[in-house]
Amino acid sequence: KAGVTQTPRYLIKTRGQQVTLSCSPISGHRSVSWYQQTPGQGLQFLFEYFSETQRNKGNFPGRFSGRQFSNSRSEMNVSTLELGDSALYLCASSSRGQTSGETQYFGPGTRLLVL
Amino acid sequence: GQNIDQPTEMTATEGAIVQINCTYQTSGFNGLFWYQQHAGEAPTFLSYNVLDGLEEKGRFSSFLSRSKGYSYLLLKELQMKDSASYLCAVRDPGSGGSYIPTFGRGTSLIVHP
């Protein structure tokens, strides 16, 4: 079974631009959670999508948004990029998501650098 | 919300046992996770505790005391490949009917020969 894939793996943008990141979950998984990881703040939950619906959102500004498609693939968008958005963005998939104690499988991440 | 504390760094010797502690303060609780993350890689799931007690899985064990807001991850027979960051994460109820995980800053474990 193929693992979680994320594209692109690396990205360089400038302040004020917007960016879209993509995540393809493991086949059959309906939950996709997004995380931001930085050296200063550690790993932080952004949001979770389950069956095309956002179930929960972490403490991030409205510039961070996402969506999920009927095939469970998910995208997240960051608008009006700031230098502080430079981070590793990880997605994780599972069957039932954050309502259960099942394993979440992380993708390799997209490393975003904002200049 | 959550406040999670774990040591920043620990060192240990190959073949030894190490215990990584995690304390948390929570407004709600729905489980505690431990993840391992090697440098430059994504986290991988190690354990999940929702009830008090010890969960053993091979060389790794995880313990939870909900009344004390305390967990530990125990690694036995340490190997060099266990050098990694270990993340403690606690979930509490969100507003959307699901749960939100909050992660500690991670404990960097260095295993030396």
PDB file of C-alpha atoms in Angstrom:
ATOM      1  CA  LYS A   1       0.000   0.000   0.000  1.00  0.00           C
ATOM      2  CA  ALA A   2       1.486   3.348  -0.967  1.00  0.00           C
ATOM      3  CA  GLY A   3       2.164   5.789   1.845  1.00  0.00           C
ATOM      4  CA  VAL A   4       1.095   9.385   2.272  1.00  0.00           C
ATOM      5  CA  THR A   5       2.489  11.614  -0.444  1.00  0.00           C
ATOM      6  CA  GLN A   6       2.948  15.356  -0.378  1.00  0.00           C
ATOM      7  CA  THR A   7       3.765  17.727  -3.197  1.00  0.00           C
ATOM      8  CA  PRO A   8       5.829  19.690  -3.700  1.00  0.00           C
ATOM      9  CA  ARG A   9       8.614  18.604  -1.361  1.00  0.00           C
ATOM     10  CA  TYR A  10      10.343  21.965  -1.374  1.00  0.00           C
ATOM     11  CA  LEU A  11       9.086  25.422  -2.167  1.00  0.00           C
ATOM     12  CA  ILE A  12      10.510  28.931  -2.103  1.00  0.00           C
ATOM     13  CA  LYS A  13       8.144  31.903  -2.106  1.00  0.00           C
ATOM     14  CA  THR A  14       8.360  35.597  -1.325  1.00  0.00           C
ATOM     15  CA  ARG A  15       6.389  37.582   1.208  1.00  0.00           C
ATOM     16  CA  GLY A  16       2.875  38.423   0.108  1.00  0.00           C
ATOM     17  CA  GLN A  17       2.540  35.493  -2.259  1.00  0.00           C
ATOM     18  CA  GLN A  18       0.215  32.595  -1.702  1.00  0.00           C
ATOM     19  CA  VAL A  19       0.949  28.887  -1.795  1.00  0.00           C
ATOM     20  CA  THR A  20      -1.015  25.651  -2.210  1.00  0.00           C
ATOM     21  CA  LEU A  21       0.270  22.360  -0.850  1.00  0.00           C
ATOM     22  CA  SER A  22      -1.146  18.966  -1.696  1.00  0.00           C
ATOM     23  CA  CYS A  23      -1.516  15.746   0.281  1.00  0.00           C
ATOM     24  CA  SER A  24      -2.633  12.349  -0.973  1.00  0.00           C
ATOM     25  CA  PRO A  25      -3.572  10.032   1.889  1.00  0.00           C
ATOM     26  CA  ILE A  26      -3.177   6.293   2.081  1.00  0.00           C
ATOM     27  CA  SER A  27      -5.845   4.578  -0.010  1.00  0.00           C
ATOM     28  CA  GLY A  28      -9.004   4.099   2.043  1.00  0.00           C
ATOM     29  CA  HIS A  29      -8.156   6.749   4.629  1.00  0.00           C
ATOM     30  CA  ARG A  30     -10.789   9.447   4.941  1.00  0.00           C
ATOM     31  CA  SER A  31      -9.068  11.709   7.462  1.00  0.00           C
ATOM     32  CA  VAL A  32      -6.285  14.126   6.631  1.00  0.00           C
ATOM     33  CA  SER A  33      -4.729  16.335   9.304  1.00  0.00           C
ATOM     34  CA  TRP A  34      -2.297  19.145   8.578  1.00  0.00           C
ATOM     35  CA  TYR A  35       0.516  20.305  10.849  1.00  0.00           C
ATOM     36  CA  GLN A  36       3.139  23.029  10.844  1.00  0.00           C
ATOM     37  CA  GLN A  37       6.557  22.309  12.310  1.00  0.00           C
ATOM     38  CA  THR A  38       9.105  24.997  13.113  1.00  0.00           C
ATOM     39  CA  PRO A  39      12.181  25.008  15.352  1.00  0.00           C
ATOM     40  CA  GLY A  40      10.646  27.731  17.484  1.00  0.00           C
ATOM     41  CA  GLN A  41       7.113  26.403  17.996  1.00  0.00           C
ATOM     42  CA  GLY A  42       7.512  22.690  17.389  1.00  0.00           C
ATOM     43  CA  LEU A  43       4.735  20.667  15.794  1.00  0.00           C
ATOM     44  CA  GLN A  44       1.362  22.419  15.734  1.00  0.00           C
ATOM     45  CA  PHE A  45      -2.009  21.207  14.512  1.00  0.00           C
ATOM     46  CA  LEU A  46      -3.519  23.239  11.690  1.00  0.00           C
ATOM     47  CA  PHE A  47      -6.761  21.451  10.811  1.00  0.00           C
ATOM     48  CA  GLU A  48      -8.365  18.101  10.117  1.00  0.00           C
ATOM     49  CA  TYR A  49     -10.544  17.137   7.196  1.00  0.00           C
ATOM     50  CA  PHE A  50     -12.793  14.098   7.176  1.00  0.00           C
ATOM     51  CA  SER A  51     -15.027  13.171   4.250  1.00  0.00           C
ATOM     52  CA  GLU A  52     -14.610  16.639   2.716  1.00  0.00           C
ATOM     53  CA  THR A  53     -15.559  18.465   5.944  1.00  0.00           C
ATOM     54  CA  GLN A  54     -13.259  20.405   8.240  1.00  0.00           C
ATOM     55  CA  ARG A  55     -13.700  18.887  11.678  1.00  0.00           C
ATOM     56  CA  ASN A  56     -11.418  21.070  13.717  1.00  0.00           C
ATOM     57  CA  LYS A  57      -8.986  23.908  13.336  1.00  0.00           C
ATOM     58  CA  GLY A  58      -5.967  24.848  15.401  1.00  0.00           C
ATOM     59  CA  ASN A  59      -4.971  28.306  16.523  1.00  0.00           C
ATOM     60  CA  PHE A  60      -3.866  29.759  13.206  1.00  0.00           C
ATOM     61  CA  PRO A  61      -5.008  32.896  11.371  1.00  0.00           C
ATOM     62  CA  GLY A  62      -7.535  32.805   8.576  1.00  0.00           C
ATOM     63  CA  ARG A  63      -4.722  33.024   6.016  1.00  0.00           C
ATOM     64  CA  PHE A  64      -4.394  29.279   6.507  1.00  0.00           C
ATOM     65  CA  SER A  65      -7.166  27.323   4.853  1.00  0.00           C
ATOM     66  CA  GLY A  66      -7.721  23.923   3.383  1.00  0.00           C
ATOM     67  CA  ARG A  67     -10.087  21.642   1.608  1.00  0.00           C
ATOM     68  CA  GLN A  68     -10.596  17.981   0.888  1.00  0.00           C
ATOM     69  CA  PHE A  69     -11.824  16.375  -2.280  1.00  0.00           C
ATOM     70  CA  SER A  70     -14.125  13.408  -2.763  1.00  0.00           C
ATOM     71  CA  ASN A  71     -11.115  11.133  -3.303  1.00  0.00           C
ATOM     72  CA  SER A  72      -9.793  12.244   0.139  1.00  0.00           C
ATOM     73  CA  ARG A  73      -6.890  14.171  -1.324  1.00  0.00           C
ATOM     74  CA  SER A  74      -6.418  17.422   0.522  1.00  0.00           C
ATOM     75  CA  GLU A  75      -4.903  20.795  -0.166  1.00  0.00           C
ATOM     76  CA  MET A  76      -3.928  23.563   2.165  1.00  0.00           C
ATOM     77  CA  ASN A  77      -3.503  27.163   1.147  1.00  0.00           C
ATOM     78  CA  VAL A  78      -1.600  29.958   2.800  1.00  0.00           C
ATOM     79  CA  SER A  79      -2.314  33.437   1.503  1.00  0.00           C
ATOM     80  CA  THR A  80      -0.286  36.614   1.974  1.00  0.00           C
ATOM     81  CA  LEU A  81       2.797  34.722   3.070  1.00  0.00           C
ATOM     82  CA  GLU A  82       4.883  36.031   5.950  1.00  0.00           C
ATOM     83  CA  LEU A  83       8.481  35.212   6.838  1.00  0.00           C
ATOM     84  CA  GLY A  84       7.214  33.324   9.880  1.00  0.00           C
ATOM     85  CA  ASP A  85       5.339  30.892   7.658  1.00  0.00           C
ATOM     86  CA  SER A  86       8.635  29.261   6.743  1.00  0.00           C
ATOM     87  CA  ALA A  87       8.225  25.761   8.096  1.00  0.00           C
ATOM     88  CA  LEU A  88       7.840  22.094   7.375  1.00  0.00           C
ATOM     89  CA  TYR A  89       4.196  21.369   6.589  1.00  0.00           C
ATOM     90  CA  LEU A  90       3.171  17.814   7.338  1.00  0.00           C
ATOM     91  CA  CYS A  91      -0.004  15.985   6.599  1.00  0.00           C
ATOM     92  CA  ALA A  92      -1.110  12.755   8.223  1.00  0.00           C
ATOM     93  CA  SER A  93      -3.843  10.330   7.246  1.00  0.00           C
ATOM     94  CA  SER A  94      -5.892   7.719   9.048  1.00  0.00           C
ATOM     95  CA  SER A  95      -9.217   5.938   8.681  1.00  0.00           C
ATOM     96  CA  ARG A  96     -11.146   7.583  11.490  1.00  0.00           C
ATOM     97  CA  GLY A  97      -8.916  10.526  12.286  1.00  0.00           C
ATOM     98  CA  GLN A  98      -8.715  12.497  15.490  1.00  0.00           C
ATOM     99  CA  THR A  99     -11.766  10.817  17.054  1.00  0.00           C
ATOM    100  CA  SER A 100      -9.854   7.591  17.578  1.00  0.00           C
ATOM    101  CA  GLY A 101      -6.567   6.389  18.958  1.00  0.00           C
ATOM    102  CA  GLU A 102      -5.518   4.769  15.723  1.00  0.00           C
ATOM    103  CA  THR A 103      -2.165   5.390  14.128  1.00  0.00           C
ATOM    104  CA  GLN A 104      -1.759   8.432  11.967  1.00  0.00           C
ATOM    105  CA  TYR A 105       0.621   8.060   9.070  1.00  0.00           C
ATOM    106  CA  PHE A 106       2.642  11.119   8.222  1.00  0.00           C
ATOM    107  CA  GLY A 107       3.794  12.166   4.794  1.00  0.00           C
ATOM    108  CA  PRO A 108       7.351  13.355   4.159  1.00  0.00           C
ATOM    109  CA  GLY A 109       6.322  16.990   4.379  1.00  0.00           C
ATOM    110  CA  THR A 110       6.674  20.102   2.262  1.00  0.00           C
ATOM    111  CA  ARG A 111       9.446  22.441   3.308  1.00  0.00           C
ATOM    112  CA  LEU A 112       8.406  26.025   2.621  1.00  0.00           C
ATOM    113  CA  LEU A 113      10.849  28.894   2.685  1.00  0.00           C
ATOM    114  CA  VAL A 114       9.472  32.427   2.562  1.00  0.00           C
ATOM    115  CA  LEU A 115      11.937  35.132   1.549  1.00  0.00           C
TER     116      LEU A 115
ATOM    117  CA  GLY B   1      -5.959  24.168  25.804  1.00  0.00           C
ATOM    118  CA  GLN B   2      -2.900  22.232  26.812  1.00  0.00           C
ATOM    119  CA  ASN B   3       0.484  22.858  28.372  1.00  0.00           C
ATOM    120  CA  ILE B   4       2.944  20.033  27.767  1.00  0.00           C
ATOM    121  CA  ASP B   5       6.422  19.733  29.256  1.00  0.00           C
ATOM    122  CA  GLN B   6       9.152  17.292  28.381  1.00  0.00           C
ATOM    123  CA  PRO B   7      12.932  17.504  28.733  1.00  0.00           C
ATOM    124  CA  THR B   8      14.743  19.131  25.860  1.00  0.00           C
ATOM    125  CA  GLU B   9      17.570  16.655  25.585  1.00  0.00           C
ATOM    126  CA  MET B  10      18.711  13.368  27.068  1.00  0.00           C
ATOM    127  CA  THR B  11      21.728  11.182  26.497  1.00  0.00           C
ATOM    128  CA  ALA B  12      22.116   7.474  27.137  1.00  0.00           C
ATOM    129  CA  THR B  13      24.410   4.581  26.383  1.00  0.00           C
ATOM    130  CA  GLU B  14      23.770   1.841  23.872  1.00  0.00           C
ATOM    131  CA  GLY B  15      22.140  -1.150  25.579  1.00  0.00           C
ATOM    132  CA  ALA B  16      20.835   0.907  28.486  1.00  0.00           C
ATOM    133  CA  ILE B  17      17.294   1.913  29.475  1.00  0.00           C
ATOM    134  CA  VAL B  18      16.001   5.473  29.268  1.00  0.00           C
ATOM    135  CA  GLN B  19      12.782   7.038  30.501  1.00  0.00           C
ATOM    136  CA  ILE B  20      11.422  10.170  28.840  1.00  0.00           C
ATOM    137  CA  ASN B  21       8.857  12.016  30.952  1.00  0.00           C
ATOM    138  CA  CYS B  22       5.960  14.160  29.811  1.00  0.00           C
ATOM    139  CA  THR B  23       3.706  16.236  32.047  1.00  0.00           C
ATOM    140  CA  TYR B  24       0.626  18.036  30.873  1.00  0.00           C
ATOM    141  CA  GLN B  25      -2.093  20.369  32.059  1.00  0.00           C
ATOM    142  CA  THR B  26      -5.338  20.040  30.203  1.00  0.00           C
ATOM    143  CA  SER B  27      -8.832  21.447  30.079  1.00  0.00           C
ATOM    144  CA  GLY B  28      -9.994  18.133  28.650  1.00  0.00           C
ATOM    145  CA  PHE B  29      -8.289  14.874  27.837  1.00  0.00           C
ATOM    146  CA  ASN B  30      -8.754  12.262  25.156  1.00  0.00           C
ATOM    147  CA  GLY B  31      -5.573  10.345  24.925  1.00  0.00           C
ATOM    148  CA  LEU B  32      -1.828  10.777  24.867  1.00  0.00           C
ATOM    149  CA  PHE B  33       0.436   9.836  21.984  1.00  0.00           C
ATOM    150  CA  TRP B  34       4.159   9.306  21.641  1.00  0.00           C
ATOM    151  CA  TYR B  35       5.882   9.804  18.299  1.00  0.00           C
ATOM    152  CA  GLN B  36       9.466   9.284  17.171  1.00  0.00           C
ATOM    153  CA  GLN B  37      11.005  11.670  14.689  1.00  0.00           C
ATOM    154  CA  HIS B  38      14.438  11.190  13.159  1.00  0.00           C
ATOM    155  CA  ALA B  39      16.204  14.274  11.904  1.00  0.00           C
ATOM    156  CA  GLY B  40      14.870  15.338   8.524  1.00  0.00           C
ATOM    157  CA  GLU B  41      12.061  12.792   8.587  1.00  0.00           C
ATOM    158  CA  ALA B  42       8.356  12.758   9.423  1.00  0.00           C
ATOM    159  CA  PRO B  43       7.117  11.591  12.834  1.00  0.00           C
ATOM    160  CA  THR B  44       6.171   7.949  13.245  1.00  0.00           C
ATOM    161  CA  PHE B  45       3.593   6.689  15.734  1.00  0.00           C
ATOM    162  CA  LEU B  46       4.902   4.810  18.774  1.00  0.00           C
ATOM    163  CA  SER B  47       2.045   4.512  21.265  1.00  0.00           C
ATOM    164  CA  TYR B  48      -1.364   5.699  22.397  1.00  0.00           C
ATOM    165  CA  ASN B  49      -2.622   5.732  25.999  1.00  0.00           C
ATOM    166  CA  VAL B  50      -6.114   6.738  27.004  1.00  0.00           C
ATOM    167  CA  LEU B  51      -6.442   4.735  30.241  1.00  0.00           C
ATOM    168  CA  ASP B  52      -4.062   4.679  33.209  1.00  0.00           C
ATOM    169  CA  GLY B  53      -1.352   2.088  33.175  1.00  0.00           C
ATOM    170  CA  LEU B  54       1.472   0.680  31.158  1.00  0.00           C
ATOM    171  CA  GLU B  55       1.317  -0.279  27.489  1.00  0.00           C
ATOM    172  CA  GLU B  56       4.201  -2.432  26.315  1.00  0.00           C
ATOM    173  CA  LYS B  57       5.202  -2.827  22.707  1.00  0.00           C
ATOM    174  CA  GLY B  58       8.507  -4.582  22.186  1.00  0.00           C
ATOM    175  CA  ARG B  59      11.414  -2.488  23.436  1.00  0.00           C
ATOM    176  CA  PHE B  60       9.128   0.512  23.951  1.00  0.00           C
ATOM    177  CA  SER B  61       6.605   0.996  26.760  1.00  0.00           C
ATOM    178  CA  SER B  62       4.403   3.950  27.593  1.00  0.00           C
ATOM    179  CA  PHE B  63       2.791   4.783  30.914  1.00  0.00           C
ATOM    180  CA  LEU B  64      -0.057   7.152  31.739  1.00  0.00           C
ATOM    181  CA  SER B  65      -1.423   8.596  34.978  1.00  0.00           C
ATOM    182  CA  ARG B  66      -4.382  10.850  34.201  1.00  0.00           C
ATOM    183  CA  SER B  67      -4.779  12.037  37.792  1.00  0.00           C
ATOM    184  CA  LYS B  68      -1.173  13.255  37.832  1.00  0.00           C
ATOM    185  CA  GLY B  69      -1.126  14.554  34.265  1.00  0.00           C
ATOM    186  CA  TYR B  70       1.949  12.437  33.670  1.00  0.00           C
ATOM    187  CA  SER B  71       3.255  10.003  31.101  1.00  0.00           C
ATOM    188  CA  TYR B  72       6.578   8.430  30.320  1.00  0.00           C
ATOM    189  CA  LEU B  73       8.078   6.565  27.408  1.00  0.00           C
ATOM    190  CA  LEU B  74      10.483   3.795  28.377  1.00  0.00           C
ATOM    191  CA  LEU B  75      13.039   2.585  25.850  1.00  0.00           C
ATOM    192  CA  LYS B  76      14.922  -0.610  26.661  1.00  0.00           C
ATOM    193  CA  GLU B  77      18.049  -2.127  25.130  1.00  0.00           C
ATOM    194  CA  LEU B  78      18.875   1.141  23.452  1.00  0.00           C
ATOM    195  CA  GLN B  79      20.285   1.045  19.946  1.00  0.00           C
ATOM    196  CA  MET B  80      22.111   3.747  18.053  1.00  0.00           C
ATOM    197  CA  LYS B  81      19.128   4.050  15.705  1.00  0.00           C
ATOM    198  CA  ASP B  82      16.990   5.173  18.666  1.00  0.00           C
ATOM    199  CA  SER B  83      18.753   8.546  18.513  1.00  0.00           C
ATOM    200  CA  ALA B  84      15.838  10.787  17.546  1.00  0.00           C
ATOM    201  CA  SER B  85      13.379  13.317  18.872  1.00  0.00           C
ATOM    202  CA  TYR B  86      10.474  11.912  20.907  1.00  0.00           C
ATOM    203  CA  LEU B  87       7.264  13.891  20.862  1.00  0.00           C
ATOM    204  CA  CYS B  88       4.525  13.693  23.455  1.00  0.00           C
ATOM    205  CA  ALA B  89       1.080  14.810  22.260  1.00  0.00           C
ATOM    206  CA  VAL B  90      -2.146  15.215  24.196  1.00  0.00           C
ATOM    207  CA  ARG B  91      -5.603  15.476  22.667  1.00  0.00           C
ATOM    208  CA  ASP B  92      -8.488  17.459  23.989  1.00  0.00           C
ATOM    209  CA  PRO B  93     -11.963  18.035  22.578  1.00  0.00           C
ATOM    210  CA  GLY B  94     -12.297  20.631  19.864  1.00  0.00           C
ATOM    211  CA  SER B  95     -15.431  22.450  18.817  1.00  0.00           C
ATOM    212  CA  GLY B  96     -16.048  20.327  15.747  1.00  0.00           C
ATOM    213  CA  GLY B  97     -16.912  17.071  17.466  1.00  0.00           C
ATOM    214  CA  SER B  98     -13.414  15.760  17.007  1.00  0.00           C
ATOM    215  CA  TYR B  99     -10.218  16.261  18.972  1.00  0.00           C
ATOM    216  CA  ILE B 100      -7.232  18.539  18.691  1.00  0.00           C
ATOM    217  CA  PRO B 101      -3.714  17.265  19.408  1.00  0.00           C
ATOM    218  CA  THR B 102      -1.193  19.495  21.130  1.00  0.00           C
ATOM    219  CA  PHE B 103       2.449  18.481  20.927  1.00  0.00           C
ATOM    220  CA  GLY B 104       5.288  18.977  23.348  1.00  0.00           C
ATOM    221  CA  ARG B 105       8.495  20.496  22.017  1.00  0.00           C
ATOM    222  CA  GLY B 106      10.097  17.071  21.854  1.00  0.00           C
ATOM    223  CA  THR B 107      12.972  15.384  23.663  1.00  0.00           C
ATOM    224  CA  SER B 108      16.119  14.901  21.647  1.00  0.00           C
ATOM    225  CA  LEU B 109      17.631  11.561  22.651  1.00  0.00           C
ATOM    226  CA  ILE B 110      21.272  10.925  21.872  1.00  0.00           C
ATOM    227  CA  VAL B 111      22.455   7.341  22.171  1.00  0.00           C
ATOM    228  CA  HIS B 112      26.225   6.904  22.269  1.00  0.00           C
ATOM    229  CA  PRO B 113      28.327   3.743  22.149  1.00  0.00           C
TER     230      PRO B 113
END
